[in-house]
Tab-separated table of C-alpha atoms in Angstrom:
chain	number	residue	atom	x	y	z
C	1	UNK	CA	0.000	0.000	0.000
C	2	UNK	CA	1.230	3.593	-0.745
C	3	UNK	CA	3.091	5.525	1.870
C	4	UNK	CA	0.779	8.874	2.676
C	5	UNK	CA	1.921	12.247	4.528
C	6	UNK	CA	-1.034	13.701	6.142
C	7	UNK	CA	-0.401	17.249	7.798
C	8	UNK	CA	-2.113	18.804	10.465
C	9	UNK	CA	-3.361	14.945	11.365
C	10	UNK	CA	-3.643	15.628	15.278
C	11	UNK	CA	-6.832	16.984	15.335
C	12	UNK	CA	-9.929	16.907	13.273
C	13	UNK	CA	-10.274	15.880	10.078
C	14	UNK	CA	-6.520	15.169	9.629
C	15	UNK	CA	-6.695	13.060	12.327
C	16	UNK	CA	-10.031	11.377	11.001
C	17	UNK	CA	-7.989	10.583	7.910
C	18	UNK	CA	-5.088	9.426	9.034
C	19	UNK	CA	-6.828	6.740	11.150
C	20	UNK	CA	-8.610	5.809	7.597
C	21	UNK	CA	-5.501	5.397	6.034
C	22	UNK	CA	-3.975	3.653	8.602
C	23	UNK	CA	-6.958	1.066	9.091
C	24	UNK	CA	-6.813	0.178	4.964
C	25	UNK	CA	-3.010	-0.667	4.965
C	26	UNK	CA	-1.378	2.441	4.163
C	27	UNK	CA	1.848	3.920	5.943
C	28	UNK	CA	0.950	6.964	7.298
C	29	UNK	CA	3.143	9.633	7.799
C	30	UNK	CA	1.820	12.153	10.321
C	31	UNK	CA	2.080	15.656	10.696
C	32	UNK	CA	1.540	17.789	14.072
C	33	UNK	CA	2.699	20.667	15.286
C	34	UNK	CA	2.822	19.438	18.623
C	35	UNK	CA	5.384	16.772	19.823
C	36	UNK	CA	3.733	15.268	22.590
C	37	UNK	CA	0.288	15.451	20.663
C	38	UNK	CA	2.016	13.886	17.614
C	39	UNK	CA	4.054	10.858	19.481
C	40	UNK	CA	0.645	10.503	20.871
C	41	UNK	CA	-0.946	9.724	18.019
C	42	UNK	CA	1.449	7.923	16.355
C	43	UNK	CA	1.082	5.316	19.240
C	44	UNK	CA	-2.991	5.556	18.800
C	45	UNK	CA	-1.960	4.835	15.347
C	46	UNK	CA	0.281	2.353	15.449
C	47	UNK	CA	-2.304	-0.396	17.726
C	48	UNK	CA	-3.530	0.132	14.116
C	49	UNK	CA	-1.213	-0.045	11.444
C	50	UNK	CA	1.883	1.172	10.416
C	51	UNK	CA	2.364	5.134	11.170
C	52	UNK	CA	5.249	7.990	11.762
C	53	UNK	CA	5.787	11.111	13.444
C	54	UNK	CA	7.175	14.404	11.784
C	55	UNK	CA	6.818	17.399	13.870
C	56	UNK	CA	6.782	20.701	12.256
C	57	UNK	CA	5.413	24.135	12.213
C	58	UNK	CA	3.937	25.476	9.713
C	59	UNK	CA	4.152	29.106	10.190
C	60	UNK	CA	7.595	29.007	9.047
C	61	UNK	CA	8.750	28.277	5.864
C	62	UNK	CA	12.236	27.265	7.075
C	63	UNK	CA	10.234	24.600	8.509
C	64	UNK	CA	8.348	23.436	6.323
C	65	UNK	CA	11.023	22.695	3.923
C	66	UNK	CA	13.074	20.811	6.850
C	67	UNK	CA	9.683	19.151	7.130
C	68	UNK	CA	9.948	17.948	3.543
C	69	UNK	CA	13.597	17.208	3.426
C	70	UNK	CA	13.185	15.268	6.507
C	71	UNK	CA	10.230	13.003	4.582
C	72	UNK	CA	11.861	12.884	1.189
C	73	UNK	CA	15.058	11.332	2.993
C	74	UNK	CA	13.155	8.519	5.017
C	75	UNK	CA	10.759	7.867	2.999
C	76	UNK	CA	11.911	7.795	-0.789
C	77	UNK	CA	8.850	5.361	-1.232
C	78	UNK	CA	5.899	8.713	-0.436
C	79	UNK	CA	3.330	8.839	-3.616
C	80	UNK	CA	0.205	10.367	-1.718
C	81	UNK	CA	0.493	13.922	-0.163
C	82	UNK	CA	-2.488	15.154	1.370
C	83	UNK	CA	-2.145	19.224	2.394
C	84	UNK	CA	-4.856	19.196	5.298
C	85	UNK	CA	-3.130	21.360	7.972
C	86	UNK	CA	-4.343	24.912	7.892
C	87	UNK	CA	-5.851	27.465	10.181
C	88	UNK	CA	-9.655	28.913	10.075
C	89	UNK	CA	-10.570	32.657	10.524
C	90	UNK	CA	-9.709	32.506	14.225
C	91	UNK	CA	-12.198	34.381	17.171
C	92	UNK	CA	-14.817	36.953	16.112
C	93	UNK	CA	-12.955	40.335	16.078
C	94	UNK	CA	-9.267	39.308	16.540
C	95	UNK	CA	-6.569	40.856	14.643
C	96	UNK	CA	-4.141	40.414	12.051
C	97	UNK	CA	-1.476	37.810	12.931
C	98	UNK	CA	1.922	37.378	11.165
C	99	UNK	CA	3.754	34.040	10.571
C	100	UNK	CA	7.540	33.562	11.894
C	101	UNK	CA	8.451	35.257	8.257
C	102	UNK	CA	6.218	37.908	8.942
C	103	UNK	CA	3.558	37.225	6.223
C	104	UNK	CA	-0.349	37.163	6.671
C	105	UNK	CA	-0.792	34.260	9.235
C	106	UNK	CA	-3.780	32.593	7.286
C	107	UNK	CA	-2.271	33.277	3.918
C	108	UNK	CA	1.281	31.616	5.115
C	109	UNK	CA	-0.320	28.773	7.060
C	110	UNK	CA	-2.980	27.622	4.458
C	111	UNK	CA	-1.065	28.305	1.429
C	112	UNK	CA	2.515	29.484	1.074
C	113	UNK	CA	3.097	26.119	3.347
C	114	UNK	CA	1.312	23.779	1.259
C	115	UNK	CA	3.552	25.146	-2.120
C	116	UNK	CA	6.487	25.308	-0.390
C	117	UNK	CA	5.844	21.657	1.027
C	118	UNK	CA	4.897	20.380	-2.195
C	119	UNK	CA	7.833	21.859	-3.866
C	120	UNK	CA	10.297	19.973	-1.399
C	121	UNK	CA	8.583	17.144	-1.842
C	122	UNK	CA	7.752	17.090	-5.683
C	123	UNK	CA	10.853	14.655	-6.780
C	124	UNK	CA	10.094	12.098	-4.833
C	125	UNK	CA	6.473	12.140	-5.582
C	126	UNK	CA	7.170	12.398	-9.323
C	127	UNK	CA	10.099	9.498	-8.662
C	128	UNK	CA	6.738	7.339	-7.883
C	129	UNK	CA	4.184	8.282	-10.357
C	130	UNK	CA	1.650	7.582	-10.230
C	131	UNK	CA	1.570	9.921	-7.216
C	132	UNK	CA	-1.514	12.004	-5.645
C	133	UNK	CA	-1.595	15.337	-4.157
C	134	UNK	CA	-4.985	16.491	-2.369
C	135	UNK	CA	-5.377	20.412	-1.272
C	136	UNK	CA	-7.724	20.546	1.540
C	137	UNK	CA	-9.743	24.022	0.284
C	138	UNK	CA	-13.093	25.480	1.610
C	139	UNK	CA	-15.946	26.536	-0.323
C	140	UNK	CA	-14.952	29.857	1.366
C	141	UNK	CA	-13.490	31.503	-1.483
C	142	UNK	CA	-12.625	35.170	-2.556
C	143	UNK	CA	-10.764	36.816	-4.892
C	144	UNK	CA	-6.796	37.757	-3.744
C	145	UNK	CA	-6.187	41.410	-3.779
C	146	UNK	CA	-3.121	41.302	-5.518
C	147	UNK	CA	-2.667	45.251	-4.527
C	148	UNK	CA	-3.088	43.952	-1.149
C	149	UNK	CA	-2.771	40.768	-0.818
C	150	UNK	CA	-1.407	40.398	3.011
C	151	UNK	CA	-4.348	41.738	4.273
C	152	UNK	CA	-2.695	45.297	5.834
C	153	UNK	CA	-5.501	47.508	5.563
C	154	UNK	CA	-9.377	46.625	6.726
C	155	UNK	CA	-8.391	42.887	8.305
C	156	UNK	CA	-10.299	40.310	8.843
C	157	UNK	CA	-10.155	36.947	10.054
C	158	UNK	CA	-12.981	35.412	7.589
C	159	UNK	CA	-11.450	37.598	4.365
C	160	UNK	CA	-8.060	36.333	5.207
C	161	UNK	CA	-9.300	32.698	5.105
C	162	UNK	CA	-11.220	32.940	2.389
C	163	UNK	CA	-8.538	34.248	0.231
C	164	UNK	CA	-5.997	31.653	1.604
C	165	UNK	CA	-8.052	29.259	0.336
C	166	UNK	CA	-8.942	31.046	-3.635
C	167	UNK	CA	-5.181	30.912	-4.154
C	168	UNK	CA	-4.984	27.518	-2.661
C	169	UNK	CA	-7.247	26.386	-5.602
C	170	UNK	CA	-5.677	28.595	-8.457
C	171	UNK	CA	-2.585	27.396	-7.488
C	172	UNK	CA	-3.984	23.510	-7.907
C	173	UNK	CA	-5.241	24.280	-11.654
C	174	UNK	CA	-2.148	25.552	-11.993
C	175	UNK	CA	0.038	22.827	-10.197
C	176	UNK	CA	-2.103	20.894	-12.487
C	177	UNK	CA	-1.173	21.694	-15.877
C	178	UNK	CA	2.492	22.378	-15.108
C	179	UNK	CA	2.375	18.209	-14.124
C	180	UNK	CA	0.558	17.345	-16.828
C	181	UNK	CA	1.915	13.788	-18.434
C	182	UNK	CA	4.288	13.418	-15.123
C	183	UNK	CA	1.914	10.823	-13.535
C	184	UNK	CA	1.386	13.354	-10.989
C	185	UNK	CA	-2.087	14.215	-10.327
C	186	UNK	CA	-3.152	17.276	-8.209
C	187	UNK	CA	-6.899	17.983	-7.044
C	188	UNK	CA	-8.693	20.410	-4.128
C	189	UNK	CA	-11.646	20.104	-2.429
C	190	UNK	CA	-14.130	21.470	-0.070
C	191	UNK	CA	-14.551	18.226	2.424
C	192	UNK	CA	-18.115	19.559	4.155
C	193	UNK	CA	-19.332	22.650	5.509
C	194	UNK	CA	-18.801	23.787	8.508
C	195	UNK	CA	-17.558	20.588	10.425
C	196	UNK	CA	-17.303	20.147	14.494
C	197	UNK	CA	-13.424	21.521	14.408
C	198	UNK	CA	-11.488	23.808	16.705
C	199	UNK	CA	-11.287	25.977	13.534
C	200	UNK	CA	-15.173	26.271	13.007
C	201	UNK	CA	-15.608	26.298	16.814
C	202	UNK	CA	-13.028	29.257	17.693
C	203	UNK	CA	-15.025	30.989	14.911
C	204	UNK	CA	-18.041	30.765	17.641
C	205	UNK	CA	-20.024	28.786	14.396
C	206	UNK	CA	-21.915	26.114	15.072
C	207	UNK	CA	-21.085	22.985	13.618
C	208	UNK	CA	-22.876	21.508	10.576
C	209	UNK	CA	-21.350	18.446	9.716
C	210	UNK	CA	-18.813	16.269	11.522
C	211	UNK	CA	-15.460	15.366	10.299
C	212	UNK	CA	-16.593	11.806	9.280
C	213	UNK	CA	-19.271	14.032	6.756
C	214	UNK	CA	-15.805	15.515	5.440
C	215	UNK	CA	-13.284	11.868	5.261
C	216	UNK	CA	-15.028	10.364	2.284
C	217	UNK	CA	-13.652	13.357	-0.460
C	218	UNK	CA	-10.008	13.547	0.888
C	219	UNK	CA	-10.214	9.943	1.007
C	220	UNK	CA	-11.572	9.321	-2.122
C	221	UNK	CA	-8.747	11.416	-4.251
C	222	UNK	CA	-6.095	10.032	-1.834
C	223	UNK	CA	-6.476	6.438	-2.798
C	224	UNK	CA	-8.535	6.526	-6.508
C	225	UNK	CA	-7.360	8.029	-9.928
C	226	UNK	CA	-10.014	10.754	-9.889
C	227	UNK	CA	-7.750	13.255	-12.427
C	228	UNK	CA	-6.274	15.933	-12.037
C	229	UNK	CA	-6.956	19.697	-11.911
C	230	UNK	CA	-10.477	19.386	-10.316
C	231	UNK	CA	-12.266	20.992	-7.174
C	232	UNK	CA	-14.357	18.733	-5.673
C	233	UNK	CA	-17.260	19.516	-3.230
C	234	UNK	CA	-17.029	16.011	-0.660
C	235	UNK	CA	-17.287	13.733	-3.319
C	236	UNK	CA	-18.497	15.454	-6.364
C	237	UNK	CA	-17.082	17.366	-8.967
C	238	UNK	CA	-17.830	21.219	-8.565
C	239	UNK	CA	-16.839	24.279	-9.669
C	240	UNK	CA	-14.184	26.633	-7.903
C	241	UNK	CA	-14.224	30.383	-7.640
C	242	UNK	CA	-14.864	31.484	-11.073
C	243	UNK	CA	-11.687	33.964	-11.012
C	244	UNK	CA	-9.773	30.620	-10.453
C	245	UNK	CA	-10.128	29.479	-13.226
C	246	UNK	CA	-8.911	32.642	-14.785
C	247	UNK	CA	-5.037	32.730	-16.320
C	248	UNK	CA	-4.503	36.180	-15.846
C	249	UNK	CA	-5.118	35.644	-12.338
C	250	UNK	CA	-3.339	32.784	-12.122
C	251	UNK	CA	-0.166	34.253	-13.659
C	252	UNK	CA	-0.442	37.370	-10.632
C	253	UNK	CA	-0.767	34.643	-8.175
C	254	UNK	CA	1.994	33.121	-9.397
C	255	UNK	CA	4.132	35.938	-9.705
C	256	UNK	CA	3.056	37.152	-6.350
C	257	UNK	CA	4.095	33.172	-4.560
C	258	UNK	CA	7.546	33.236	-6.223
C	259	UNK	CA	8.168	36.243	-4.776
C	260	UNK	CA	6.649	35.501	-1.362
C	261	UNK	CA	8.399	32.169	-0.967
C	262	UNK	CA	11.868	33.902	-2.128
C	263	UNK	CA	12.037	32.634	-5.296
């Protein structure tokens, strides 16, 4: 069975997942931010299946690269890579938060990690085509502003997230067609409305759906050959964000990531 790295699998839906995965055969490589929360669930894990620890955080890009560096060298085998960990809008009214490279906490956290992760680790997953990446998206959607796209002026927690997670999916279609013929597919989904999270919780929203509601789409494009370049809603094909879609868009959003990953 394929080797997996799920981030952000200590909590929620990540965690939901990785249990999946672990249950059906697969080696499950799991991220946390937390030691002790992570070598606990690697034991949890493990009366399972077969499971490992990587401990990283995600607010710093220094990290994150470690983080794939550290994979890539243990685990030459890793064809699945499922970008769960992220960070929702945070309590009503707080402020703008930076990331240990002082970008726009939600923007760094639930984007520039997941590129700069699958950058580190596209060799290897290209080394084992056919090879799966899943972006965890929302729904949540809007447009970057690409004259202001950290978020200095007129913050807020829900704009922040939504736009974290538009450039999330531009980036896929993207992503997507620079892969194309490399046995590398790349997909992002909306896994269910509001689900019984911390994320949705801090928010002060109450739940809709529990993370089980959310398991079956992640799942689905982690293990089947559903593609590539698609936005799924759970299980079914959907449509993004309109503007995602969009090239000249695309090409500002790329522009704009080169230059705030350094290149």
């Amino acid at each position: 069975m394929p080797t997996v790295l799920v981030t952000g699998a200590t909590s929620g839906l990540g965690r939901y997942v990785a249990f999946e995965l672990v249950r059906s055969g697969h080696l499950v490589l799991a991220h946390g931010r937390d030691p002790a929360r992570t070598e606990q669930l690697v034991t949890e894990l493990r009366a399972e299946g077969e499971a490992e620890g990587f401990v990283a955080d995600l607010a710093s890009l220094a990290r994150v690269r470690e983080l794939g560096d550290r994979v890539a060298r243990a685990h030459p085998e890793l064809s699945v890579l499922v970008n769960n960990a992220g960070i929702g809008a945070g309590p009503p009214g707080a402020g703008r938060e930076v990331s240990a490279d002082g970008h726009e906490l939600r923007l760094a956290v639930n984007y520039l990690a997941p590129v700069a992760l699958t950058r580190a680790l596209l060799p290897v997953l290209r080394a084992n085509a056919p090879a799966r990446i899943v972006n965890v998206g929302s729904a949540g959607q809007e447009p970057v502003d690409f004259d202001d796209p950290e978020l200095t002026r007129d913050y807020g927690g829900f704009a922040a997230y939504c736009r974290s997670k538009f450039a999330l999916a531009a980036h896929t279609f993207s992503l997507a067609e620079e892969l194309a013929g490399t046995g590398v597919a790349v997909n992002v989904l909306h896994p269910a409305t509001f689900m019984n999270t911390g994320m949705v919780r801090e928010a002060g929203v109450q739940p809709w759906n529990t993370v089980a509601d959310g398991a079956p789409g992640v799942l689905a494009l982690a293990t089947k050959d559903l593609g590539t370049g698609h936005y799924f809603d759970g299980t079914t094909p959907a449509r993004a964000h309109e503007q995602t879609y969009d090239e000249k868009t695309r090409e500002r959003l790329t522009a704009l990531t080169e230059g705030l990953l350094g290149g």
